[in-house]
Amino acid sequence: MTVAVLRLAGVTKTFRAPRGGGDVVALSGVDLDVREGEFLTVVGPSGCGKSTMLSLVAGFAQPTAGEVLFQGQPVLEPGPERGVMFQDYALFPWRTVMGNIEFGPYALGVGKAERRGRARELIQLVGLEGFEDRYPHELSGGMRQRCALARMLANNPTMWLMDEPLAAVDLQTRIILQDELLRLWGDGGSAKRSTVLFVTHGIDEAVLLADRVVVMARRPGRIKAIVDVNLPRPRAAQRSSPALAELVGRVWDLIRDEAVRAIAEETN
Ligand SMILES: Nc1ncnc2c1ncn2[C@@H]1O[C@H](COP(=O)(O)OP(=O)(O)OP(=O)(O)O)[C@@H](O)[C@H]1O
Ligand SMILES: [Mg+2]
């Protein structure tokens, strides 16, 4: 039996509503086991608790009830073994590309020569050579996301926590970055893959990348279904396969009602 590298057991998270109101139950009784090296994507309507789930795993917040166990230990705070790439956890605008990527190792006390060397390797890996001294505002959206990816990888995390990392880039850039992300993860076969939790609104993207797609429902936020994606890897060659389209249809069927209800609630 393989041991779960990440386990959520009965995880509930409630927030006190602003201005009085009742509590918001962002997650309710979520159970999830993630195996080492698995690529999990998470989809669900706006407000179903996807970001909340990731921030609990990252250690930015604590569950109200239940447990989040990483390698068998409760997650109490952020740690270098869990790298994050969040859409709203943007780059430091006052640091260059190099400065942003070096920051994680710097914060851990890694010496200058070593962290420079590591940052250079990562810059090459994500294709940002020649842009080391640029500031985030001098980069395109796609380049910024490459930089954020390199920053996430800088401490060699065994778990990648990614919250809509490609939502802000155009479609062509997104496709290129999906392929690069898969390559970095080891889609073509690799000795040791990191474990990935990847939140997205793109159902095609969720299926293309994942070993399993977690479909969430809202009010209260919980797991509605988990869809196995038994497509061969590497996936780049699968983009237009009928098997992929069939799975996309299945995931969409699962979330359609939820999404329609979420929109109705937001507009009422
Ligand atoms: N810090 C907070 N304080 C109060 N309520 C919060 C807080 N964070 C999240 N919530 C509420 O918890 C619920 C889940 O939010 P969350 O951001 O996890 O959803 P999501 O699935 O990531 O949505 P989206 O797809 O729009 O990013 C929402 O109702 C949200 O308003
Ligand atoms: Mg979110």
XYZ file of C-alpha atoms and ligand atoms in Angstrom:
300
model
C 0.000 0.000 0.000
C 1.334 3.415 -0.867
C 1.297 5.971 1.896
C -0.385 9.299 1.233
C 2.160 12.109 1.165
C -0.703 14.498 1.847
C -3.827 13.641 3.795
C -6.813 15.829 4.500
C -9.037 14.184 7.095
C -12.410 15.722 7.917
C -11.116 19.187 7.089
C -13.552 21.981 7.820
C -12.787 25.673 7.580
C -15.193 28.361 8.607
C -14.703 32.090 8.343
C -16.476 34.692 10.404
C -18.557 36.666 7.953
C -17.724 40.353 7.738
C -20.309 42.827 9.105
C -22.188 40.402 11.333
C -23.861 37.714 9.171
C -23.456 33.991 9.787
C -20.206 32.087 9.457
C -19.060 31.103 5.987
C -18.320 27.401 5.739
C -15.583 27.409 3.101
C -14.791 23.694 3.460
C -16.818 21.007 5.138
C -15.537 17.558 6.051
C -13.043 17.241 3.208
C -11.211 13.892 3.029
C -8.449 13.508 0.487
C -5.370 11.320 0.145
C -2.695 12.334 -2.320
C 0.008 9.882 -3.335
C 3.611 10.865 -3.817
C 4.340 12.073 -7.346
C 0.676 12.485 -8.231
C -0.572 15.418 -10.283
C -3.942 16.429 -8.861
C -6.028 19.214 -10.318
C -8.910 20.858 -8.463
C -11.929 22.359 -10.208
C -15.206 23.753 -8.965
C -17.339 26.878 -9.065
C -16.162 30.179 -7.687
C -16.297 30.213 -3.896
C -16.254 26.431 -3.374
C -13.125 26.598 -1.234
C -10.329 25.695 -3.678
C -7.996 28.478 -2.580
C -8.899 27.825 1.039
C -7.868 24.194 0.628
C -4.529 25.183 -0.893
C -3.786 27.742 1.779
C -4.400 25.123 4.495
C -1.945 22.765 2.790
C 0.523 25.633 2.368
C 0.214 26.340 6.098
C -1.026 29.912 5.651
C -4.113 29.067 7.717
C -5.294 26.322 10.057
C -8.424 24.188 9.688
C -11.321 24.861 12.046
C -11.752 21.089 12.426
C -10.008 18.031 11.048
C -6.395 17.564 10.071
C -4.029 18.371 7.245
C -1.105 15.933 7.358
C 1.962 16.318 5.167
C 4.298 13.323 5.301
C 2.337 12.216 8.343
C 2.846 15.458 10.275
C 0.216 18.143 10.905
C 0.828 21.254 8.818
C 1.316 24.116 11.247
C 3.116 26.679 9.089
C 4.555 27.214 5.623
C 7.672 25.209 4.792
C 10.221 25.022 1.969
C 9.151 21.487 1.032
C 5.775 22.952 -0.038
C 6.335 25.499 -2.825
C 3.529 27.881 -3.737
C 2.564 29.646 -6.916
C -0.577 31.625 -6.234
C -2.114 34.140 -8.545
C -2.367 36.723 -5.785
C 0.940 35.733 -4.240
C 2.699 37.665 -6.917
C 6.335 38.482 -7.500
C 8.075 41.109 -5.396
C 7.858 44.197 -7.622
C 10.986 45.689 -6.065
C 13.157 42.665 -6.854
C 14.551 41.621 -10.211
C 13.904 38.226 -11.795
C 17.115 36.982 -10.172
C 16.172 38.593 -6.853
C 12.736 37.005 -6.864
C 14.041 33.528 -7.652
C 16.864 33.801 -5.123
C 14.567 34.923 -2.365
C 13.445 31.501 -1.098
C 16.957 30.073 -0.716
C 18.101 33.422 0.744
C 15.365 33.238 3.381
C 16.596 29.752 4.276
C 20.137 31.026 4.718
C 21.647 29.468 1.584
C 24.955 31.201 0.752
C 25.167 33.665 -2.111
C 27.244 31.578 -4.539
C 25.027 28.542 -4.150
C 21.726 30.364 -4.447
C 22.991 32.327 -7.476
C 23.988 29.095 -9.156
C 20.649 27.503 -8.435
C 18.761 30.590 -9.626
C 20.747 30.620 -12.891
C 19.852 26.989 -13.534
C 16.188 27.732 -12.926
C 16.282 30.821 -15.138
C 17.571 28.618 -17.918
C 15.012 25.909 -17.167
C 12.092 28.342 -17.525
C 13.644 30.182 -20.478
C 14.314 33.570 -18.918
C 17.992 33.914 -19.845
C 18.821 37.513 -20.590
C 16.053 38.799 -18.321
C 17.789 38.244 -14.969
C 17.986 41.951 -14.195
C 14.496 42.912 -15.293
C 11.844 43.916 -12.781
C 8.396 42.240 -12.905
C 6.735 45.289 -14.514
C 9.247 44.992 -17.391
C 8.112 41.431 -18.211
C 5.178 40.078 -20.193
C 2.469 38.165 -18.314
C 3.853 34.860 -19.528
C 7.370 35.779 -18.426
C 6.098 36.785 -15.017
C 4.480 33.376 -14.634
C 7.728 31.697 -15.704
C 9.512 33.714 -13.062
C 6.906 32.729 -10.448
C 7.360 29.096 -11.487
C 11.123 29.344 -11.047
C 10.593 31.011 -7.696
C 8.334 28.167 -6.590
C 11.002 25.650 -7.618
C 13.918 27.462 -5.987
C 13.840 25.489 -2.741
C 13.321 22.156 -4.522
C 9.872 21.618 -3.030
C 8.520 18.065 -3.037
C 4.998 19.477 -3.222
C 3.855 22.138 -5.681
C 0.798 24.131 -4.630
C -0.513 26.094 -7.578
C -3.611 28.289 -7.471
C -4.742 29.291 -10.976
C -1.144 29.941 -11.994
C -1.947 30.332 -15.700
C -5.285 32.137 -15.469
C -3.876 35.554 -16.287
C -2.046 34.693 -19.519
C -3.381 34.464 -23.075
C -4.359 31.114 -24.560
C -1.233 30.541 -26.669
C 1.036 31.354 -23.731
C -1.045 29.115 -21.484
C -0.629 26.155 -23.832
C 3.136 26.690 -23.981
C 3.374 27.034 -20.200
C 1.251 23.907 -19.664
C 3.710 21.936 -21.784
C 6.680 23.427 -19.924
C 5.112 22.737 -16.569
C 4.541 19.111 -17.544
C 8.117 18.825 -18.789
C 9.495 20.258 -15.524
C 7.309 17.903 -13.517
C 8.589 14.896 -15.478
C 5.696 14.092 -17.796
C 8.014 12.303 -20.202
C 9.119 9.945 -17.450
C 11.330 10.946 -14.564
C 12.962 9.289 -11.601
C 11.204 11.402 -9.004
C 8.200 13.579 -9.629
C 6.937 16.210 -7.253
C 3.393 15.955 -5.935
C 1.190 18.662 -7.401
C -2.046 20.271 -6.276
C -3.163 22.571 -9.091
C -6.322 24.687 -8.954
C -7.818 25.844 -12.227
C -11.041 27.036 -13.805
C -10.005 25.458 -17.083
C -11.605 22.031 -17.361
C -9.499 21.141 -20.432
C -6.400 22.171 -18.523
C -7.480 20.192 -15.453
C -7.884 16.990 -17.473
C -4.805 17.508 -19.649
C -2.453 17.858 -16.682
C -3.889 15.517 -14.088
C -3.663 11.978 -12.864
C -6.900 12.743 -10.989
C -9.301 15.671 -11.160
C -10.940 16.670 -7.880
C -14.359 18.190 -8.564
C -15.658 20.357 -5.753
C -19.161 21.479 -4.880
C -20.015 24.558 -2.904
C -22.113 25.574 0.084
C -20.573 24.053 1.995
C -17.353 23.405 0.070
C -16.781 19.703 -0.294
C -15.485 17.122 -2.752
C -18.223 16.073 -5.140
C -16.274 13.536 -7.195
C -12.784 12.493 -8.159
C -12.236 11.615 -11.819
C -9.321 9.362 -12.787
C -7.482 10.462 -15.900
C -5.988 7.316 -17.342
C -4.465 8.900 -20.424
C -0.900 8.025 -21.408
C 1.945 10.457 -20.797
C 3.511 12.571 -22.129
C 0.292 14.483 -22.456
C 1.324 17.093 -25.021
C 0.383 14.557 -27.694
C -3.066 14.046 -26.136
C -4.478 17.543 -26.598
C -6.872 16.564 -29.323
C -7.493 12.947 -28.358
C -11.139 11.804 -28.184
C -10.431 10.156 -24.819
C -9.439 13.532 -23.391
C -12.543 15.194 -24.831
C -14.684 12.490 -23.284
C -13.178 13.106 -19.840
C -13.597 16.874 -20.215
C -17.268 16.258 -20.936
C -17.594 14.085 -17.862
C -15.993 16.687 -15.575
C -18.130 19.435 -17.085
C -21.298 17.378 -16.455
C -20.267 17.101 -12.815
C -19.797 20.814 -12.299
C -22.428 22.302 -14.610
C -25.237 22.450 -12.030
C -22.910 23.819 -9.401
C -21.605 26.493 -11.723
C -25.085 27.576 -12.805
C -26.192 27.828 -9.177
C -23.057 29.770 -8.224
C -23.704 32.328 -10.965
C -27.377 32.634 -9.960
C -26.396 33.301 -6.343
C -23.849 35.896 -7.344
C -26.246 37.808 -9.539
C -29.170 37.744 -7.084
N -10.178 35.222 4.725
C -11.490 35.034 4.521
N -12.414 35.609 5.306
C -13.733 35.400 5.120
N -14.234 34.604 4.155
C -13.355 33.986 3.341
C -11.943 34.168 3.473
N -11.331 33.416 2.525
C -12.315 32.825 1.837
N -13.536 33.144 2.316
C -14.826 32.645 1.840
O -14.741 31.236 1.764
C -15.376 30.745 0.597
C -14.374 29.974 -0.229
O -13.425 30.882 -0.767
P -12.215 30.436 -1.698
O -11.417 31.638 -1.989
O -11.510 29.299 -1.069
O -12.984 29.932 -2.998
P -12.405 29.488 -4.415
O -12.981 28.160 -4.717
O -10.933 29.616 -4.431
O -13.065 30.570 -5.384
P -12.498 31.191 -6.768
O -12.708 30.131 -7.800
O -13.363 32.379 -7.013
O -11.050 31.532 -6.565
C -15.967 31.959 -0.093
O -17.319 32.080 0.271
C -15.143 33.112 0.434
O -15.884 34.298 0.443
Mg -9.582 30.793 -5.514
